[in-house]
Coordinates of C-alpha atoms in Angstrom, one line a residue:
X1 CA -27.0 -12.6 -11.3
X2 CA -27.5 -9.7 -9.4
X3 CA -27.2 -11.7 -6.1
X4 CA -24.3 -13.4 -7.2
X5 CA -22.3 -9.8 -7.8
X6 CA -23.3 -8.7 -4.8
X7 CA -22.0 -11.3 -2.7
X8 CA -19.0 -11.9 -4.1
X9 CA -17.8 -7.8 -3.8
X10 CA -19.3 -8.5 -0.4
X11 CA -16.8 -11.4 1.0
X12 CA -14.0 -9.5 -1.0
X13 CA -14.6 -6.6 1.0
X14 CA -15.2 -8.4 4.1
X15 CA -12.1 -10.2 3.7
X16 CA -10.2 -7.9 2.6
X17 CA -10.9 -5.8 5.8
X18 CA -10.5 -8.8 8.3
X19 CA -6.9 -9.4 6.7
X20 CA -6.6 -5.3 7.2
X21 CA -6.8 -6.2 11.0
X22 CA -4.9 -9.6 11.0
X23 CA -1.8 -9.0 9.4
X24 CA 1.1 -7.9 11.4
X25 CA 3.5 -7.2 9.0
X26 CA 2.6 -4.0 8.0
X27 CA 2.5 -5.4 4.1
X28 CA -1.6 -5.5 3.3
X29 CA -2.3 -2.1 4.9
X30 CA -1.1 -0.7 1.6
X31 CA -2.9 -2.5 -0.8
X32 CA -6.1 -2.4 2.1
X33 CA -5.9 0.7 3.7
X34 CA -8.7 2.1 1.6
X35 CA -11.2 0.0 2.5
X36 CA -11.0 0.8 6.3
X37 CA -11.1 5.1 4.7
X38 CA -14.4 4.7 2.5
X39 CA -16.4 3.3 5.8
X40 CA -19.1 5.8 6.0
X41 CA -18.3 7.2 10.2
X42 CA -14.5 7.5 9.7
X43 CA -15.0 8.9 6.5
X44 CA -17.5 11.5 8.3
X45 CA -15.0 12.7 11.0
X46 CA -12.0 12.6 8.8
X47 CA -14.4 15.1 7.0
X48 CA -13.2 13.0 3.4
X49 CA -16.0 14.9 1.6
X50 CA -15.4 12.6 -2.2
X51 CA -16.3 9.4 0.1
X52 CA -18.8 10.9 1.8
X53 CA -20.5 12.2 -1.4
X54 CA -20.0 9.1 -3.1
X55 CA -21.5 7.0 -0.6
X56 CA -24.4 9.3 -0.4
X57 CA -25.1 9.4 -3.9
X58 CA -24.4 5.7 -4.0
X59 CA -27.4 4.9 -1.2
X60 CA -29.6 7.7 -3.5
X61 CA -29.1 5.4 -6.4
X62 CA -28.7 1.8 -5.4
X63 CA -30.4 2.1 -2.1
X64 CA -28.7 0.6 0.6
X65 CA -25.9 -1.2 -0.8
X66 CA -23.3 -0.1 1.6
X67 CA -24.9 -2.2 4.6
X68 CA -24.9 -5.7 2.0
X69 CA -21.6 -4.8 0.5
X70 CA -19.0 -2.2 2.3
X71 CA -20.0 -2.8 5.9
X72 CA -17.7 -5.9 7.4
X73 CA -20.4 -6.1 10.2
X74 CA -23.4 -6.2 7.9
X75 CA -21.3 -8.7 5.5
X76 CA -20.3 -10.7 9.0
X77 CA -24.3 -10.7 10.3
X78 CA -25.0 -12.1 6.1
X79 CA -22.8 -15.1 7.0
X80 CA -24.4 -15.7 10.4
X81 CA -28.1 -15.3 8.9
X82 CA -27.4 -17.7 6.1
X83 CA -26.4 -20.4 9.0
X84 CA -28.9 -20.0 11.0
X85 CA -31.8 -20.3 7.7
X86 CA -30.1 -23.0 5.9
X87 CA -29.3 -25.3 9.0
X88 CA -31.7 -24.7 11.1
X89 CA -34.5 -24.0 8.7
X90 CA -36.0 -20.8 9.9
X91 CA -37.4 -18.9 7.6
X92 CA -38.2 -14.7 8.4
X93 CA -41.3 -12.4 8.3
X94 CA -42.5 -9.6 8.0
X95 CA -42.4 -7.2 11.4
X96 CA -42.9 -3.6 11.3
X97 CA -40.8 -1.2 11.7
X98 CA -39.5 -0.6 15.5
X99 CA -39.7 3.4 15.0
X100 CA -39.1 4.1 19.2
X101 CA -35.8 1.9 19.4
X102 CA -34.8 3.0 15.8
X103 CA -34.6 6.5 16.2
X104 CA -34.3 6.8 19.7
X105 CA -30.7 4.8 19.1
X106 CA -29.9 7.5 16.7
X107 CA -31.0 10.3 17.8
X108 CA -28.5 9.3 21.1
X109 CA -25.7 8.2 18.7
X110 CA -26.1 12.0 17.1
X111 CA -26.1 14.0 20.4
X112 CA -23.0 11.6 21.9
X113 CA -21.2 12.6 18.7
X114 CA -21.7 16.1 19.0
X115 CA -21.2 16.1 22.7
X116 CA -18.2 14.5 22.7
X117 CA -19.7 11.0 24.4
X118 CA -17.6 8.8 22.3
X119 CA -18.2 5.7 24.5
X120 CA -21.4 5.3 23.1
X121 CA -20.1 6.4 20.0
X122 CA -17.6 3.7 19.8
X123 CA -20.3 1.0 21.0
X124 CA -22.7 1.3 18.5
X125 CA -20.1 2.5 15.3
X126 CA -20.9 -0.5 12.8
X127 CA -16.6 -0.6 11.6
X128 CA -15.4 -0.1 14.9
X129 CA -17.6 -2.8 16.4
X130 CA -15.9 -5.5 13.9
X131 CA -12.8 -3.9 14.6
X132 CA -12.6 -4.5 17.8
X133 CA -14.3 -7.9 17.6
X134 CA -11.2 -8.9 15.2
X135 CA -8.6 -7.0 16.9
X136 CA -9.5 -8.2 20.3
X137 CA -11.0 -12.0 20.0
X138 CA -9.6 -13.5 16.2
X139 CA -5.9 -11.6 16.1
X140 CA -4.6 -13.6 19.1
X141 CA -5.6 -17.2 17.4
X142 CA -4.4 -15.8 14.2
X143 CA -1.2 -14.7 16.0
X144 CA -1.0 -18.1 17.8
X145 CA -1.5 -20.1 14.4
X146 CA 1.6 -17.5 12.9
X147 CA 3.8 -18.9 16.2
X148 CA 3.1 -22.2 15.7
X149 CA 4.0 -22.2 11.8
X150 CA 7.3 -20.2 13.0
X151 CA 8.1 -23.0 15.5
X152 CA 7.2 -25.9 12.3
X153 CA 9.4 -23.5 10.1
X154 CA 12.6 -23.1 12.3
X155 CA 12.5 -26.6 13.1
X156 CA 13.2 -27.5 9.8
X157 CA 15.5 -24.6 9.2
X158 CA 14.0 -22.3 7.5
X159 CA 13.0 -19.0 8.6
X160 CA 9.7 -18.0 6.5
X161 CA 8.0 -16.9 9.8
X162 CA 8.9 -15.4 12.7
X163 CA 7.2 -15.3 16.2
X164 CA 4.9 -12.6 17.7
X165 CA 4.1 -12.2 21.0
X166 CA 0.3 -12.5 21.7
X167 CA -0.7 -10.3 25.4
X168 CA -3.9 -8.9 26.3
X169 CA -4.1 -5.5 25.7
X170 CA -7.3 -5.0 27.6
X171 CA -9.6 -7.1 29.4
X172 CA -12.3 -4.3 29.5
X173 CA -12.0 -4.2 25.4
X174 CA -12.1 -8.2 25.3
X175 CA -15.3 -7.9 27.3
X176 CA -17.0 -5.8 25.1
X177 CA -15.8 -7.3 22.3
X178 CA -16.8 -10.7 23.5
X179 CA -20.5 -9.0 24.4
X180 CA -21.0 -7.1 21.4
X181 CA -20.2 -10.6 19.2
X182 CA -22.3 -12.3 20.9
X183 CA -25.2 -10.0 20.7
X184 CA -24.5 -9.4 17.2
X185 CA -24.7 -13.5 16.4
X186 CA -28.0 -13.9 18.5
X187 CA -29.8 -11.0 16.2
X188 CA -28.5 -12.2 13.1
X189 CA -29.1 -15.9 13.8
X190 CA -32.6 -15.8 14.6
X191 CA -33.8 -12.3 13.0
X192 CA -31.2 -11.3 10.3
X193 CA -30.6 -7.7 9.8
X194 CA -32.4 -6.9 13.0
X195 CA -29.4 -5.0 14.5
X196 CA -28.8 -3.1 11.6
X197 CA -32.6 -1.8 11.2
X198 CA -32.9 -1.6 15.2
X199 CA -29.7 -0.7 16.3
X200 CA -27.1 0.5 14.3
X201 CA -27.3 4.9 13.5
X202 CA -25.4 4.5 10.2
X203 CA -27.8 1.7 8.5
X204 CA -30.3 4.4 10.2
X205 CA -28.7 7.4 8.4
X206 CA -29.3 5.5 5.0
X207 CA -32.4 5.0 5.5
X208 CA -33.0 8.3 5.6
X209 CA -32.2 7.8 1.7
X210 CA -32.9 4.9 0.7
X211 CA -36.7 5.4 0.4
X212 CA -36.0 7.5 -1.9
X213 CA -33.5 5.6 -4.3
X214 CA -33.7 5.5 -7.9
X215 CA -33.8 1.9 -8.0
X216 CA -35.3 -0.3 -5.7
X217 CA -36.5 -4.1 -6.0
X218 CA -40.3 -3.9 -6.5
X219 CA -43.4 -5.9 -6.7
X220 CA -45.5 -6.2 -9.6
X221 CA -49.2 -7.2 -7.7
X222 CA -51.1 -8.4 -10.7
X223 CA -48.2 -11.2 -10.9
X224 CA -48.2 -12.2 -7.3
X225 CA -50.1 -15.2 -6.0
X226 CA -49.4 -14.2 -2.0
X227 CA -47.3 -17.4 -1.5
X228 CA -44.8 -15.5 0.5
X229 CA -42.0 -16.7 -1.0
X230 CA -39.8 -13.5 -0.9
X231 CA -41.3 -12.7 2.6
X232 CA -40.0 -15.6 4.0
X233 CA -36.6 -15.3 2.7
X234 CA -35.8 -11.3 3.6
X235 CA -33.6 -11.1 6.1
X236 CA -34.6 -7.5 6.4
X237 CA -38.0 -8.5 7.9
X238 CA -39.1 -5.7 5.5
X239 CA -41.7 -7.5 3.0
X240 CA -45.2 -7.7 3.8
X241 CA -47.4 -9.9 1.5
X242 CA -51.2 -10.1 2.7
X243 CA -54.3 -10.8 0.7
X244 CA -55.0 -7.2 1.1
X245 CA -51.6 -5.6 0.0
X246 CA -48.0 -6.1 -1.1
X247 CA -45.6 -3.9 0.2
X248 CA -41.8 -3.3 0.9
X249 CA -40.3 -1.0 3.2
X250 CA -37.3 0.4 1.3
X251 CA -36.0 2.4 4.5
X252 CA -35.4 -1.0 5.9
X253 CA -34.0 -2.7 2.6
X254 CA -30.3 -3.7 2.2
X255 CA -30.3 -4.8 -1.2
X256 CA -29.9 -8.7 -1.1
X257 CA -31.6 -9.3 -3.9
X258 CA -32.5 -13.1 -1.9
X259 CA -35.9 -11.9 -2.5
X260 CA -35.8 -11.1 -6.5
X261 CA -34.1 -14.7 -7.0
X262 CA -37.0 -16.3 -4.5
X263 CA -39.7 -15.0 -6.6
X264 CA -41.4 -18.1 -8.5
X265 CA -43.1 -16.2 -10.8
X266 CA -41.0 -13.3 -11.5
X267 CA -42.7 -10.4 -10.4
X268 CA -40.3 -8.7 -8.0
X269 CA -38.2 -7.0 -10.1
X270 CA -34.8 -4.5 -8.8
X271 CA -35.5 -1.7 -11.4
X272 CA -36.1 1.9 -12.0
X273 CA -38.8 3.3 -9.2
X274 CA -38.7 7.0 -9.5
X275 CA -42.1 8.2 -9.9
X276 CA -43.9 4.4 -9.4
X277 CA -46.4 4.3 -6.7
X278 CA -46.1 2.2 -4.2
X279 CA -48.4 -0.5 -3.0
X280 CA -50.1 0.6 -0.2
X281 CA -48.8 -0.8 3.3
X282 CA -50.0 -3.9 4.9
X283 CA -50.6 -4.5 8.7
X284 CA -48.7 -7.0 9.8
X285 CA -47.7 -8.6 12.9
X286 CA -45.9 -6.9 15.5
X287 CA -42.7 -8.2 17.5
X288 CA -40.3 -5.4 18.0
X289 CA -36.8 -6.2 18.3
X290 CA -36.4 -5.7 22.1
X291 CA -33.6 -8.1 22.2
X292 CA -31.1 -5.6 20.7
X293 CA -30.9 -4.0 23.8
X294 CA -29.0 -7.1 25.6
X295 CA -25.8 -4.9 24.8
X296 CA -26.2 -2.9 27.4
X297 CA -25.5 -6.0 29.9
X298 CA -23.5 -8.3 28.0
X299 CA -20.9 -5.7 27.5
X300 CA -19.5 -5.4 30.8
X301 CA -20.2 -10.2 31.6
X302 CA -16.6 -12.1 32.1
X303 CA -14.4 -8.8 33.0
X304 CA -13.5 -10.0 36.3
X305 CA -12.9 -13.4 35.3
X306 CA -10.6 -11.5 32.4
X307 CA -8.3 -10.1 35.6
X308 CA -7.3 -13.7 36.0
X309 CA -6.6 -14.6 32.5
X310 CA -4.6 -11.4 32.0
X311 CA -2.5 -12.4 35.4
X312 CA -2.2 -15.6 33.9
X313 CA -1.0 -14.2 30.5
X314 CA 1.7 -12.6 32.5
X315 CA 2.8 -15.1 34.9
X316 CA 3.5 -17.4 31.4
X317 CA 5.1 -14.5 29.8
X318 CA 8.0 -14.4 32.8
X319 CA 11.7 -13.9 31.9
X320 CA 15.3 -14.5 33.6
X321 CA 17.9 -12.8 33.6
X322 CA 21.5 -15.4 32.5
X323 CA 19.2 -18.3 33.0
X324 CA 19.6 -17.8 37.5
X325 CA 17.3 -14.1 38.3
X326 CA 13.6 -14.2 37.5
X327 CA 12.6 -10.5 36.2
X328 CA 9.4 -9.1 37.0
X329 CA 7.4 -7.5 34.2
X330 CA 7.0 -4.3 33.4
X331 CA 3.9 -2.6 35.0
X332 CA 2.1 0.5 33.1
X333 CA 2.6 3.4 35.4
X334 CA 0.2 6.0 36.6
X335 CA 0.6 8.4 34.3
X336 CA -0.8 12.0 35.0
X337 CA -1.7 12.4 31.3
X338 CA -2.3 9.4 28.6
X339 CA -0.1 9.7 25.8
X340 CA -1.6 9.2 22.4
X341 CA 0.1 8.1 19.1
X342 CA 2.2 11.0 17.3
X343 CA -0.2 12.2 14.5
X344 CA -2.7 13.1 16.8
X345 CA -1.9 16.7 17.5
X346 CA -3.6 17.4 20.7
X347 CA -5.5 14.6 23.0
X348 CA -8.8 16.5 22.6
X349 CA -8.5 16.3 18.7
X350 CA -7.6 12.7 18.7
X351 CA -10.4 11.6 21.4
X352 CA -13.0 13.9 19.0
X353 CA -12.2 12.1 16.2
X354 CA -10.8 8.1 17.3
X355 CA -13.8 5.8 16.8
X356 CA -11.9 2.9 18.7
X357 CA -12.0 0.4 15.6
X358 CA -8.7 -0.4 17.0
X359 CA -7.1 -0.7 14.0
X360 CA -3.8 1.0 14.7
X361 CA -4.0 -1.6 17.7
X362 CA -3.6 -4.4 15.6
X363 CA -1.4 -2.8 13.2
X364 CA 1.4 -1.5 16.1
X365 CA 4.7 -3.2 15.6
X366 CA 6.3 -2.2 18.8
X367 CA 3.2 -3.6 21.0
X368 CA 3.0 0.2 22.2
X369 CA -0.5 1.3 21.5
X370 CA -3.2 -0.3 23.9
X371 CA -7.0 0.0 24.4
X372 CA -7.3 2.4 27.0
X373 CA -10.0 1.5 30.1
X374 CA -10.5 5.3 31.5
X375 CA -13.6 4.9 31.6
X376 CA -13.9 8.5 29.5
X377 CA -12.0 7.1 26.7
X378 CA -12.7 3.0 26.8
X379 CA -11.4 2.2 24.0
X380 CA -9.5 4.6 22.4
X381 CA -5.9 3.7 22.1
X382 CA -3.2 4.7 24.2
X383 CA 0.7 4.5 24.1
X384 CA 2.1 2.4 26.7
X385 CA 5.5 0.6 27.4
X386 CA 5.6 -2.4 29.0
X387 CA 6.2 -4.2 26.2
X388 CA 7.7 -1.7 23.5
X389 CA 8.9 2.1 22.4
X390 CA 7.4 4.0 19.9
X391 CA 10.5 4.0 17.0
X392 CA 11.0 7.0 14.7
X393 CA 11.0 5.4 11.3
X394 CA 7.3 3.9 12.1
X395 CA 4.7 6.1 11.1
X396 CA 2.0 3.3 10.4
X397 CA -0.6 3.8 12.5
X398 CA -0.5 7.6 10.9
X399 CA -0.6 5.7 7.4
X400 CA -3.8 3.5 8.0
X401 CA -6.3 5.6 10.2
X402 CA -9.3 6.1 8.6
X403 CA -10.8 8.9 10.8
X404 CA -8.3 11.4 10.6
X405 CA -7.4 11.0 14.5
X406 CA -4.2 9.9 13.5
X407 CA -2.6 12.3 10.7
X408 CA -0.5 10.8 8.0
X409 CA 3.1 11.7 8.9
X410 CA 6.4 11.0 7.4
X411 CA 9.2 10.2 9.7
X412 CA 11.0 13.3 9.8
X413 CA 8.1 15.2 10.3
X414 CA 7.5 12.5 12.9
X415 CA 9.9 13.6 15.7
X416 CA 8.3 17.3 15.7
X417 CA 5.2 16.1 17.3
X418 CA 6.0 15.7 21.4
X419 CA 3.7 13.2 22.4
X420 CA 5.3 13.3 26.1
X421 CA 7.9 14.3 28.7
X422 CA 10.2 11.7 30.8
X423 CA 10.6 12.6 34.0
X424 CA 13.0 10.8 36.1
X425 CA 11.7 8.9 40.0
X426 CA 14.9 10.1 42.0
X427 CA 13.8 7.2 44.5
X428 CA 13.7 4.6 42.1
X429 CA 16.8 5.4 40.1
X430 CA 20.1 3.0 40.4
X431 CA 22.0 5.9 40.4
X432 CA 21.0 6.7 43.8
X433 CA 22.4 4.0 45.2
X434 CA 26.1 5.2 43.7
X435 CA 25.5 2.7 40.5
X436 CA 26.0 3.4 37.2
X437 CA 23.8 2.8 35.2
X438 CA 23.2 5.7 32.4
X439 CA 21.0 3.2 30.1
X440 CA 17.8 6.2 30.0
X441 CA 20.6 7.9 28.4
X442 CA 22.3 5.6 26.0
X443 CA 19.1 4.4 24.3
X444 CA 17.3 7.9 23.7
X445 CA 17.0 8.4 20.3
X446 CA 16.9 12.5 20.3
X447 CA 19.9 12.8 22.6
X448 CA 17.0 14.3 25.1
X449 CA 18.8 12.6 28.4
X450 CA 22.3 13.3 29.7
X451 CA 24.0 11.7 32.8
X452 CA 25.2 14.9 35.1
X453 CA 27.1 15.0 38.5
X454 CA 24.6 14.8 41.5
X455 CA 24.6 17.8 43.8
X456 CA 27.5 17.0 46.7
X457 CA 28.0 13.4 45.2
X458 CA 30.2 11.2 43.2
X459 CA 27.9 9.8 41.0
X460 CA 25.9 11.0 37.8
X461 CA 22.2 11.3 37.6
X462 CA 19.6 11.5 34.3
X463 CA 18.6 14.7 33.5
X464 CA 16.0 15.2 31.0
X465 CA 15.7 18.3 28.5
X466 CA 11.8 18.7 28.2
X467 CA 12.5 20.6 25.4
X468 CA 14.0 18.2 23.4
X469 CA 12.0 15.1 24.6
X470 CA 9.6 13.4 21.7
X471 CA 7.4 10.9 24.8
X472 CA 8.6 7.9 22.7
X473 CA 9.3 5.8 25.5
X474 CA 12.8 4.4 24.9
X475 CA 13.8 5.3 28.4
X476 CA 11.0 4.0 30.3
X477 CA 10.9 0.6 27.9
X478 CA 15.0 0.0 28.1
X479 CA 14.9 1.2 32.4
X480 CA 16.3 -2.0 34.2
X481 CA 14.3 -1.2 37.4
X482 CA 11.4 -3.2 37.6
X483 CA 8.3 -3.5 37.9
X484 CA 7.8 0.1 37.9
X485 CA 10.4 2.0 35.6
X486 CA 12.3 4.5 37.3
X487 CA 12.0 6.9 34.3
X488 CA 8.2 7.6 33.4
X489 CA 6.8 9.7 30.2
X490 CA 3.6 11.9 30.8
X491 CA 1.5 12.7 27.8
X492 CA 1.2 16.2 26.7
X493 CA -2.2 17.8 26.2
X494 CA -0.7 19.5 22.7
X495 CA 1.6 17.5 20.8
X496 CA 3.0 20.6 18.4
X497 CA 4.1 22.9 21.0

């Protein structure tokens, strides 16, 4: 029974938070959104002290619940497991505990956080991992499935669905994603939880707690018989059953409870522990989970041949202007400062506190925000333009970060946060050429650009009032010179001065 409970709260939550990344219309994230704020890292920097309490008090009671039940990545690596047991018939075993890679992973993950090292940070976050994996790899066939209904639907007049356009947003994010789900299916495949006993600093951070939990399954010797059945069936890799000694490692547990049911004779029990002493530990073979550190290669595999897909992306995406002039694409300009979402108040909070789950990514309805791939901030979203402008009534990527990077903002409070500055390429401007133009002007939403005479000329040029600019791209997004837009925003370093 306790099995049973378990996994079912476990798929709900896992897809519960896939759909979180998937939809598009902005609808689930407000039934959802909670599920992304009580993950235990963007609960820690958004410094939510109730879920951070809770989830600590949860781990001293339950044990380690949270990686079998809250964790989409430790749900996801369930799924995989089960596959590779049931259809290929490999059962586990016991290995002990890899304490070098274990804590030498953390004890990085720790000094990256504090130092401000949030590629690494971002790499080895549990949420942010799936995240991106969803964002990056399953929201463009989800997105292609959508179109393809929309094309079924208007075809037989109805208009249930409407298109969206599917780009790649980064081929340095797709390759990591790509890696990182790759990796992740090896592990889990052939040695279940492996990555998150091995690898991953918040299953790490429980464990810390978990030893200590109030209740914990454990094994009653005088009614086992050493047939091994719960060893062989712990994805964990945590039981050790010898002639000599029974013995769990709770640090490593994640509360599956596939043992408890396995037992034929009922004596593994999940039940009160405080004050029981433990059997003593048994020695048992050694094979260290040395594959978990494949991610540091498989990250960066296919990026070049990503460069062509993404060229190909955009040589499919072409328009024409009346049906006769072919018009290039937008191309993302060098900008002197990246421009994040408003919300963020400054770039250095935002880049302190983004874990790059890439959730406002998926969630952007104006295609503005992008992974970035500065190599400082891979990742982390940025604002660009190609594709979009950053409107004032949407605030929800502010609505659905979990990590605080992003601060919930209402629209009118919205336009106080100055994300950027236009400023105008004189060279590249129509208006140089004695055309009118004037469309930087007409489209700005804070009235920020107005069309004044030229100095000893005819014509009128855009002039921008810094002052009153918001950096939400309108201008750059609406500029009819192509590739490169003749008006270009610049991020701001502050966002509330």
């Amino acid at each position: 029974m306790l099995k049973k409970i378990r996994v079912t709260l476990a798929w709900l939550f896992w897809i519960g938070i896939t759909l979180l990344f998937l939809d598009f219309t902005g609808t689930l994230h407000h039934y959802l959104g909670w599920m992304a704020k009580v993950q235990f890292l963007p609960a820690l920097l958004a410094l939510n002290v109730g879920v951070i309490v809770a989830l600590v008090l949860l781990t001293l009671v339950f044990g380690r619940v949270y990686c079998s039940v809250i964790c989409p990545l430790g749900v996801f690596q369930d799924g995989i497991s089960w596959l590779g047991t049931h259809k290929k018939k490999r059962p586990y075993k016991y290995h002990k505990e890899n304490k070098w890679l274990r804590y030498g992973v953390w004890a990085a993950f720790v000094i990256c956080l504090v130092a401000g090292v949030h590629v690494i940070v971002s790499l080895l976050a549990p949420y942010s991992a799936y995240g991106r994996m969803v964002q990056s790899l399953l929201q463009p066939v989800y997105l292609w499935g959508n179109n393809l209904l929309a094309a079924w639907a208007e075809h037989a007049g109805s208009y249930a669905f409407y298109t969206k356009e599917v780009w790649i947003k980064s081929a340095a994010s797709l390759a990591i994603a790509g890696g990182t789900l790759a990796v992740i299916v090896v592990l889990a495949w052939r040695n279940g939880r492996l990555y998150c006993n091995s690898i991953c600093p918040v299953g790490t951070t429980l464990s810390f707690l978990s030893r200590f939990a109030m209740f914990r399954p454990m094994i009653d010797a005088s009614k086992c018989v050493r047939c091994k059945t719960c060893e062989v069936n712990c994805k964990a890799q945590c039981i050790s059953i010898t002639k000599e000694a029974v013995h769990i490692d709770h640090s490593r547990c994640v509360d599956c409870f596939n043992c408890i049911d396995s037992c034929p004779q009922g004596g593994l029990k999940y039940r009160f522990a405080w004050g029981r002493k433990a059997s003593p530990s048994a020695s048992g073979p050694s094979q260290n989970g040395r594959r978990a550190f494949i991610t540091g290669t498989a990250v960066a595999v296919g990026a070049a041949a990503l460069k062509d897909v993404e060229a190909r992306a955009q040589e499919a995406a072409k328009k024409v202007d009346g049906g006769f002039t072919e018009l290039l694409p937008k191309q993302a300009p060098e900008r002197a400062i990246p421009i994040t979402p408003p919300g963020s108040k400054s770039l250095e909070h935002f880049y302190q506190h983004c874990t790059a789950c890439q959730l406002c990514v998926a969630q952007c309805p104006n295609n503005v925000l992008k992974p970035s791939g500065d190599l400082n901030h891979l990742m982390q979203p940025e604002m660009g333009f190609e594709k979009g402008w950053c409107r004032p009534e949407c605030t929800r990527c502010s609505e659905l970060c979990p990590t605080g990077a992003i601060a919930k903002i209402g629209r009118e409070e919205k336009t106080q946060y100055h994300v950027g500055t236009a400023q105008v390429n004189r060279e590249l401007c129509l208006t140089e050429n004695d055309t009118h133009c004037g469309k930087c002007a007409q489209v700005c939403p804070v009235g920020a650009i107005q069309m004044v005479p030229a100095d000893g000329h005819k014509f009128h040029i855009p002039s921008v009032n810094q002052e009153l600019c918001i950096g939400c791209g309108a201008c750059e997004y609406y500029c009819p010179v192509r590739p490169l837009s003749a008006i270009t925003v610049n991020g701001k370093y502050s966002h509330l001065e």
